[in-house]
Short mmCIF file of C-alpha atoms and ligand atoms in Angstrom, two decimals:
data_model
loop_
_atom_site.label_atom_id
_atom_site.label_comp_id
_atom_site.label_asym_id
_atom_site.label_seq_id
_atom_site.Cartn_x
_atom_site.Cartn_y
_atom_site.Cartn_z
CA MET P 1 -255.92 -168.04 93.01
CA THR P 2 -252.31 -168.56 93.38
CA PRO P 3 -250.12 -169.12 90.68
CA ASP P 4 -247.78 -171.90 90.66
CA VAL P 5 -244.42 -170.40 91.28
CA ARG P 6 -242.77 -171.56 94.43
CA ASP P 7 -239.33 -170.89 96.09
CA ARG P 8 -236.68 -173.16 96.34
CA ALA P 9 -238.05 -174.02 99.87
CA GLY P 10 -241.26 -175.17 98.33
CA ARG P 11 -243.19 -172.10 99.47
CA PRO P 12 -245.40 -169.99 97.32
CA ALA P 13 -243.79 -166.89 95.80
CA ARG P 14 -245.35 -163.72 96.91
CA VAL P 15 -248.12 -162.87 94.77
CA GLU P 16 -249.65 -159.75 96.04
CA ALA P 17 -248.53 -157.34 93.22
CA GLY P 18 -250.68 -154.12 93.32
CA GLN P 19 -252.21 -155.50 96.71
CA GLY P 20 -249.48 -154.28 99.30
CA ASP P 21 -249.77 -151.48 101.71
CA ASP P 22 -249.00 -149.08 99.28
CA CYS P 23 -251.56 -150.02 96.34
CA PRO P 24 -254.01 -147.32 96.72
CA ILE P 25 -257.00 -149.26 95.32
CA PRO P 26 -259.10 -150.15 97.97
CA ALA P 27 -260.51 -153.45 98.49
CA THR P 28 -263.85 -152.06 98.38
CA SER P 29 -263.09 -151.31 94.79
CA TRP P 30 -261.74 -154.46 93.72
CA ASP P 31 -265.24 -156.15 95.35
CA ARG P 32 -267.06 -153.90 93.36
CA ALA P 33 -265.32 -154.67 90.02
CA LEU P 34 -266.08 -158.50 90.36
CA HIS P 35 -269.73 -157.81 91.68
CA LEU P 36 -270.14 -155.77 88.08
CA ILE P 37 -268.43 -158.38 86.19
CA GLY P 38 -270.69 -160.98 88.00
CA GLN P 39 -273.77 -159.75 87.13
CA ALA P 40 -272.84 -158.99 83.34
CA ASP P 41 -273.77 -161.54 80.60
CA GLU P 42 -271.72 -159.43 78.05
CA VAL P 43 -268.21 -157.27 79.14
CA ALA P 44 -266.94 -154.99 76.81
CA LEU P 45 -263.22 -154.12 76.97
CA ALA P 46 -261.32 -151.31 75.25
CA CYS P 47 -257.60 -149.76 75.41
CA HIS P 48 -256.15 -146.68 74.21
CA VAL P 49 -255.88 -145.93 70.26
CA THR P 50 -252.89 -146.98 68.50
CA PRO P 51 -252.26 -149.81 71.07
CA ASP P 52 -248.88 -150.47 72.68
CA GLY P 53 -247.99 -153.75 74.46
CA ASP P 54 -249.38 -152.51 77.81
CA ALA P 55 -252.86 -151.21 76.38
CA LEU P 56 -253.60 -154.43 74.29
CA GLY P 57 -251.66 -156.89 76.54
CA SER P 58 -253.48 -156.05 79.45
CA MET P 59 -256.89 -155.87 77.75
CA LEU P 60 -256.43 -159.57 76.03
CA ALA P 61 -255.42 -161.03 79.31
CA VAL P 62 -258.53 -160.12 81.22
CA ALA P 63 -260.46 -160.89 77.96
CA PHE P 64 -259.15 -164.65 78.24
CA VAL P 65 -260.05 -164.80 81.85
CA LEU P 66 -263.59 -163.27 81.17
CA ARG P 67 -264.19 -165.84 78.31
CA SER P 68 -263.38 -168.84 80.36
CA MET P 69 -265.67 -167.58 82.97
CA GLY P 70 -268.31 -168.02 80.05
CA LYS P 71 -268.85 -164.27 79.48
CA ARG P 72 -269.59 -162.98 76.15
CA VAL P 73 -266.61 -160.63 75.40
CA VAL P 74 -265.94 -158.09 72.92
CA ALA P 75 -262.59 -156.05 73.11
CA SER P 76 -261.76 -153.17 70.69
CA PHE P 77 -259.65 -149.86 70.41
CA GLY P 78 -260.91 -146.74 68.63
CA ASP P 79 -258.84 -146.01 65.77
CA ARG P 80 -260.16 -144.73 62.53
CA GLN P 81 -258.12 -147.33 60.61
CA PHE P 82 -258.87 -150.27 62.81
CA ALA P 83 -255.37 -152.57 62.56
CA VAL P 84 -253.66 -154.38 65.38
CA PRO P 85 -249.58 -152.80 65.24
CA ARG P 86 -247.31 -155.27 63.37
CA LEU P 87 -245.28 -155.87 66.34
CA LEU P 88 -248.46 -156.89 68.75
CA ARG P 89 -249.41 -159.41 66.19
CA PHE P 90 -247.87 -161.93 68.01
CA LEU P 91 -250.25 -161.70 70.81
CA PRO P 92 -252.71 -164.18 71.42
CA GLY P 93 -256.50 -163.86 71.67
CA GLN P 94 -257.06 -161.65 68.68
CA ASP P 95 -260.11 -163.55 67.79
CA MET P 96 -261.84 -161.39 70.57
CA LEU P 97 -260.88 -158.38 68.97
CA VAL P 98 -264.06 -156.46 66.57
CA PRO P 99 -263.49 -153.40 64.88
CA PRO P 100 -265.08 -150.18 66.62
CA GLU P 101 -268.19 -150.17 64.31
CA ALA P 102 -269.03 -153.68 65.70
CA TYR P 103 -268.81 -152.37 69.43
CA PRO P 104 -272.00 -151.75 71.48
CA ALA P 105 -273.29 -148.33 71.59
CA ALA P 106 -274.01 -148.41 75.08
CA PRO P 107 -272.46 -151.40 76.46
CA GLU P 108 -273.90 -152.73 80.02
CA LEU P 109 -270.40 -152.87 81.47
CA MET P 110 -267.11 -151.70 79.99
CA ILE P 111 -263.61 -151.84 81.13
CA VAL P 112 -261.14 -149.68 79.46
CA PHE P 113 -257.23 -150.00 79.98
CA ASP P 114 -254.33 -147.91 79.95
CA SER P 115 -256.47 -144.81 79.05
CA SER P 116 -256.06 -141.67 81.06
CA THR P 117 -258.97 -139.83 79.62
CA PHE P 118 -261.94 -140.38 77.30
CA GLU P 119 -259.99 -138.81 74.06
CA ARG P 120 -257.64 -141.72 74.63
CA LEU P 121 -260.29 -143.91 73.69
CA GLY P 122 -260.74 -142.58 70.15
CA LEU P 123 -264.11 -143.67 68.33
CA LEU P 124 -264.69 -145.55 71.87
CA GLY P 125 -264.90 -142.58 73.81
CA THR P 126 -268.88 -142.21 72.88
CA ASN P 127 -269.57 -145.93 73.72
CA ALA P 128 -267.34 -145.34 77.18
CA ALA P 129 -269.66 -141.97 77.92
CA MET P 130 -272.49 -144.09 76.86
CA ALA P 131 -271.73 -147.38 79.20
CA ARG P 132 -273.96 -147.80 82.25
CA GLU P 133 -270.91 -149.19 83.95
CA LEU P 134 -267.35 -147.74 83.10
CA VAL P 135 -264.36 -149.31 85.14
CA VAL P 136 -261.33 -147.77 84.20
CA VAL P 137 -257.84 -149.89 85.26
CA ASP P 138 -254.90 -147.81 84.79
CA HIS P 139 -251.61 -146.70 85.87
CA HIS P 140 -251.02 -143.03 84.45
CA PRO P 141 -250.88 -140.29 87.47
CA SER P 142 -252.72 -137.89 85.37
CA ASN P 143 -255.88 -140.11 85.20
CA ALA P 144 -258.35 -138.16 87.01
CA GLY P 145 -260.86 -141.41 87.17
CA PHE P 146 -263.42 -140.65 84.36
CA GLY P 147 -265.43 -143.85 85.18
CA THR P 148 -267.89 -144.74 87.35
CA LEU P 149 -264.99 -147.02 89.11
CA SER P 150 -261.43 -146.48 89.24
CA LEU P 151 -258.90 -149.60 89.72
CA ILE P 152 -256.10 -146.94 89.23
CA ASP P 153 -252.38 -147.47 90.70
CA ALA P 154 -250.00 -144.45 89.56
CA GLN P 155 -247.17 -146.48 91.44
CA ALA P 156 -247.81 -149.29 89.17
CA ALA P 157 -245.15 -149.64 86.46
CA ALA P 158 -247.93 -151.31 83.91
CA THR P 159 -251.48 -151.16 83.52
CA ALA P 160 -250.45 -155.15 83.23
CA MET P 161 -249.79 -155.24 87.10
CA LEU P 162 -253.08 -154.19 87.63
CA ALA P 163 -254.89 -156.70 85.35
CA GLU P 164 -252.72 -159.31 86.78
CA GLN P 165 -254.46 -158.74 89.73
CA LEU P 166 -257.64 -158.89 87.98
CA VAL P 167 -256.97 -162.21 86.54
CA TYR P 168 -256.32 -163.85 89.99
CA ARG P 169 -259.20 -161.61 91.65
CA LEU P 170 -261.59 -163.40 89.36
CA GLY P 171 -260.01 -166.77 89.75
CA GLY P 172 -258.21 -167.10 86.65
CA ARG P 173 -255.05 -168.93 86.37
CA LEU P 174 -251.95 -167.98 84.57
CA ASP P 175 -251.54 -169.91 81.56
CA ARG P 176 -249.19 -169.24 78.75
CA ASP P 177 -251.53 -167.27 76.34
CA ILE P 178 -252.69 -164.88 79.81
CA ALA P 179 -248.80 -164.69 80.68
CA THR P 180 -247.98 -163.49 77.16
CA CYS P 181 -250.13 -160.99 76.99
CA LEU P 182 -249.17 -159.67 80.40
CA TYR P 183 -245.20 -160.18 79.89
CA ALA P 184 -246.10 -158.10 76.64
CA GLY P 185 -247.41 -155.10 78.87
CA LEU P 186 -244.49 -155.23 81.72
CA VAL P 187 -241.81 -155.14 79.19
CA THR P 188 -242.95 -152.61 77.14
CA ASP P 189 -243.96 -150.16 80.13
CA THR P 190 -240.62 -150.76 82.12
CA GLY P 191 -238.33 -150.68 78.69
CA SER P 192 -237.68 -154.33 79.30
CA PHE P 193 -236.80 -153.98 83.00
CA ARG P 194 -234.65 -150.75 82.58
CA TYR P 195 -236.88 -148.13 83.60
CA SER P 196 -236.99 -146.72 87.15
CA SER P 197 -240.33 -147.80 87.67
CA THR P 198 -238.94 -151.68 87.55
CA THR P 199 -239.52 -152.57 91.45
CA PRO P 200 -239.18 -155.78 92.94
CA ALA P 201 -242.63 -156.35 92.42
CA VAL P 202 -242.03 -156.10 88.89
CA HIS P 203 -239.42 -158.74 88.77
CA GLN P 204 -241.57 -160.68 91.01
CA MET P 205 -244.45 -160.61 88.44
CA ALA P 206 -242.13 -161.37 85.47
CA ALA P 207 -241.16 -164.59 87.17
CA ARG P 208 -244.29 -165.67 87.82
CA LEU P 209 -245.05 -164.99 83.99
CA VAL P 210 -241.77 -166.81 82.48
CA ALA P 211 -242.68 -169.62 84.88
CA THR P 212 -245.53 -170.71 82.18
CA GLY P 213 -243.04 -171.58 79.85
CA LEU P 214 -242.89 -167.95 78.17
CA ARG P 215 -240.21 -167.77 75.00
CA THR P 216 -239.04 -164.38 76.29
CA ASP P 217 -236.53 -164.14 73.48
CA GLU P 218 -239.00 -164.53 70.93
CA ILE P 219 -241.29 -162.21 72.45
CA ALA P 220 -238.39 -159.54 72.76
CA ARG P 221 -237.46 -160.15 69.25
CA GLU P 222 -241.29 -159.33 68.06
CA LEU P 223 -241.37 -155.84 70.16
CA TRP P 224 -237.83 -154.51 69.59
CA ASP P 225 -235.92 -156.26 66.98
CA ARG P 226 -237.45 -156.50 63.59
CA SER P 227 -238.78 -153.78 61.58
CA PRO P 228 -240.03 -153.56 58.04
CA PHE P 229 -236.93 -151.74 55.75
CA GLY P 230 -238.93 -148.57 54.87
CA TYR P 231 -238.44 -148.02 58.77
CA LEU P 232 -234.54 -147.60 58.14
CA LYS P 233 -235.26 -144.89 55.50
CA VAL P 234 -237.58 -143.09 57.68
CA LEU P 235 -235.29 -143.01 60.66
CA ALA P 236 -232.71 -141.84 58.38
CA GLY P 237 -235.10 -138.74 57.29
CA ALA P 238 -236.09 -137.99 60.95
CA LEU P 239 -232.44 -138.24 62.41
CA GLU P 240 -231.30 -135.92 59.23
CA ARG P 241 -232.98 -133.15 60.21
CA VAL P 242 -232.93 -133.88 64.26
CA THR P 243 -232.52 -130.66 66.30
CA LEU P 244 -230.73 -129.71 69.63
CA GLU P 245 -231.84 -126.74 71.36
CA HIS P 246 -230.45 -125.06 74.22
CA GLY P 247 -234.20 -124.76 76.41
CA PRO P 248 -234.94 -123.47 79.50
CA ALA P 249 -234.47 -126.95 80.93
CA GLY P 250 -231.03 -127.62 79.84
CA GLY P 251 -230.87 -129.74 76.00
CA LEU P 252 -234.14 -130.04 73.88
CA VAL P 253 -233.81 -132.65 71.38
CA TRP P 254 -236.58 -132.93 68.77
CA THR P 255 -237.70 -134.27 65.13
CA TYR P 256 -240.39 -134.98 63.14
CA VAL P 257 -241.82 -137.55 60.47
CA THR P 258 -244.74 -136.47 58.11
CA ARG P 259 -247.32 -138.81 56.77
CA VAL P 260 -245.60 -137.95 53.56
CA ASP P 261 -242.42 -139.24 54.79
CA ARG P 262 -244.02 -142.24 55.70
CA ALA P 263 -246.00 -143.10 52.69
CA ALA P 264 -242.65 -142.65 50.56
CA HIS P 265 -241.53 -145.79 52.07
CA GLY P 266 -245.29 -147.71 52.67
CA LEU P 267 -244.44 -147.33 56.65
CA PRO P 268 -247.78 -147.51 58.91
CA TYR P 269 -248.02 -145.01 61.77
CA SER P 270 -247.45 -147.68 64.45
CA GLU P 271 -244.06 -148.45 63.40
CA LEU P 272 -242.78 -144.93 64.51
CA GLU P 273 -243.22 -146.05 68.32
CA GLY P 274 -239.48 -146.72 69.14
CA LEU P 275 -237.97 -143.44 67.35
CA ILE P 276 -238.36 -141.48 70.50
CA ASP P 277 -236.18 -144.15 72.39
CA ILE P 278 -233.56 -143.49 69.90
CA VAL P 279 -233.89 -139.50 69.93
CA ARG P 280 -233.69 -139.37 73.40
CA ARG P 281 -230.53 -141.01 73.61
CA ALA P 282 -229.00 -137.58 73.12
CA ASP P 283 -226.87 -136.95 76.54
CA GLU P 284 -226.94 -133.21 75.88
CA ALA P 285 -230.99 -133.15 75.84
CA GLU P 286 -233.23 -133.14 79.43
CA VAL P 287 -236.36 -133.58 76.97
CA ALA P 288 -236.69 -135.22 74.02
CA VAL P 289 -239.74 -134.74 71.46
CA VAL P 290 -241.06 -136.67 68.57
CA LEU P 291 -244.12 -135.14 66.51
CA LYS P 292 -245.48 -138.06 64.56
CA GLU P 293 -248.02 -137.07 61.70
CA ASP P 294 -250.82 -139.72 61.77
CA ASP P 295 -253.06 -140.77 58.77
CA GLN P 296 -255.87 -137.94 59.58
CA GLY P 297 -252.87 -135.05 59.69
CA ASP P 298 -252.90 -134.74 63.51
CA TRP P 299 -249.35 -134.90 65.10
CA GLN P 300 -249.02 -137.36 67.78
CA VAL P 301 -246.44 -135.98 69.95
CA SER P 302 -244.13 -138.19 72.29
CA THR P 303 -241.86 -136.63 75.12
CA ARG P 304 -239.48 -138.03 77.29
CA SER P 305 -237.32 -136.28 80.21
CA LYS P 306 -234.23 -137.81 81.99
CA GLY P 307 -236.03 -136.94 85.01
CA THR P 308 -235.42 -133.02 86.10
CA VAL P 309 -238.68 -131.94 84.19
CA ASP P 310 -241.97 -133.55 84.62
CA VAL P 311 -243.23 -134.03 80.94
CA ALA P 312 -246.52 -135.31 82.23
CA ALA P 313 -247.34 -131.84 83.43
CA VAL P 314 -246.21 -129.91 79.92
CA CYS P 315 -248.22 -132.60 78.37
CA VAL P 316 -251.50 -132.08 80.43
CA ALA P 317 -251.19 -128.37 79.84
CA LEU P 318 -251.53 -129.07 76.36
CA GLY P 319 -254.32 -131.40 76.35
CA GLY P 320 -252.59 -134.76 76.71
CA GLY P 321 -251.37 -136.63 79.59
CA GLY P 322 -248.60 -139.66 80.64
CA HIS P 323 -246.06 -140.14 83.40
CA HIS P 324 -243.24 -137.95 84.67
CA LYS P 325 -240.57 -139.04 82.36
CA ALA P 326 -242.98 -140.04 79.65
CA ALA P 327 -245.99 -138.42 77.99
CA GLY P 328 -247.58 -137.36 75.06
CA TYR P 329 -250.55 -135.13 73.44
CA THR P 330 -252.07 -134.64 70.28
CA SER P 331 -251.62 -131.51 68.20
CA HIS P 332 -253.63 -129.91 65.24
CA ASP P 333 -251.00 -127.24 64.31
CA THR P 334 -248.08 -127.01 62.51
CA VAL P 335 -244.83 -128.23 63.44
CA GLU P 336 -243.26 -125.09 64.03
CA GLU P 337 -246.68 -123.78 66.01
CA THR P 338 -246.63 -127.38 68.15
CA MET P 339 -242.88 -126.78 69.11
CA ALA P 340 -243.68 -123.27 70.00
CA LYS P 341 -246.11 -124.27 72.18
CA PHE P 342 -244.28 -127.03 73.73
CA ARG P 343 -241.39 -124.85 74.61
CA HIS P 344 -244.00 -122.14 76.18
CA GLU P 345 -245.19 -124.61 78.41
CA LEU P 346 -241.70 -126.35 79.28
CA ARG P 347 -240.83 -123.00 80.30
CA LYS P 348 -243.57 -122.94 82.78
CA VAL P 349 -242.43 -125.96 84.60
CA SER P 350 -238.74 -125.73 84.45
P1 LIG R 1 -245.90 -142.76 73.75
O1 LIG R 1 -245.01 -141.48 73.42
O2 LIG R 1 -246.92 -142.80 72.85
O3 LIG R 1 -244.98 -143.53 74.07
O4 LIG R 1 -246.78 -142.24 75.11
C1 LIG R 1 -245.99 -142.00 76.45
C2 LIG R 1 -246.98 -141.79 77.44
O5 LIG R 1 -247.67 -140.41 77.25
C3 LIG R 1 -248.10 -143.15 77.41
O6 LIG R 1 -248.00 -143.24 79.03
C4 LIG R 1 -248.92 -142.52 77.23
O7 LIG R 1 -250.35 -143.27 77.21
C5 LIG R 1 -249.20 -140.96 77.19
N1 LIG R 1 -249.62 -140.32 75.86
C6 LIG R 1 -249.23 -140.58 74.67
N2 LIG R 1 -250.12 -139.67 73.85
C7 LIG R 1 -251.35 -139.50 74.70
C8 LIG R 1 -252.40 -138.21 74.49
N3 LIG R 1 -252.18 -138.30 73.23
N4 LIG R 1 -253.01 -138.42 75.11
C9 LIG R 1 -252.68 -138.53 76.64
N5 LIG R 1 -251.46 -139.34 76.94
C10 LIG R 1 -250.91 -139.63 76.04
MN1 LIG R 2 -249.96 -147.44 76.71
MN1 LIG R 3 -249.24 -148.10 80.40
#
């Protein structure tokens, strides 16, 4: 299916995102995915816990197409307190979401998005383990392929690029709803087209999406330019205790937010997603870390590097995953112990 984007000479714009010579996903894998979907009456979709724009956007975009094909679709993510993060509530298609309790225990066909491990699926990890067929659509280099079929391209800037491929290959066409979901994934994971992952293919995909009539200004405002007032107070506390250390790999800047800090200002965990982007600004630091205590009392650790250090290697060693410059993991230790272990692993890769 060709989207309706043409250049000034009237030629169709290039549409083969994720399909070029450098795409590591073999045609046979895409064919197998189409076959599995063709056979299934019901398709169960999932993305990683506390979803970001790429996870939820990729999943909902594919959900729209599957629904238009007449499939029964359930889509979810395995958070204990199931709620779409406020900043993603503008995404269309949320009527297709069900809480983890209502998810099929052993799906015939399950497709998971933007998740590098079973653990990233949270409560739905068990359902994934029980699924007859498990298709993994992802772009994390640390993803070893934990399903029965992998659609993994570690070069892709966002899972949304692979989701777009799946939309076309299923015969879907980009409408504004699907484009909104995919665009949310693309802008989230490229930091609004600022990160080094922003290739020509990323901009070409953006052009196809924007051509459907998206209000990119409104999407940007929803994603980045609003917060509840309590966020400012929590941010103030986190910045008050931000620390700059001289680590093995150059500067290490870090801070933390407890659930008590959040409760004092009625702030949900998901509102902390952008905090790392403020902390990592420090010029003196090669590596930035933010420890965020979730509602269960575990620490969700966000890490970033300026490029010299591979934080994914550090986070994988600590049980997590991610990308060279952006990775994370979960810690059950105290703040001090978590940082001690982090420094220890950092030393090994520096
Ligand atoms: P974040 O800091 O939450 O924005 O995440 C940065 C990157 O690390 C993303 O690509 C995440 O998918 C990955 N990541 C974050 N937390 C975890 C975790 N607990 N396990 C595996 N990967 C993670
Ligand atoms: Mn993600
Ligand atoms: Mn992603």
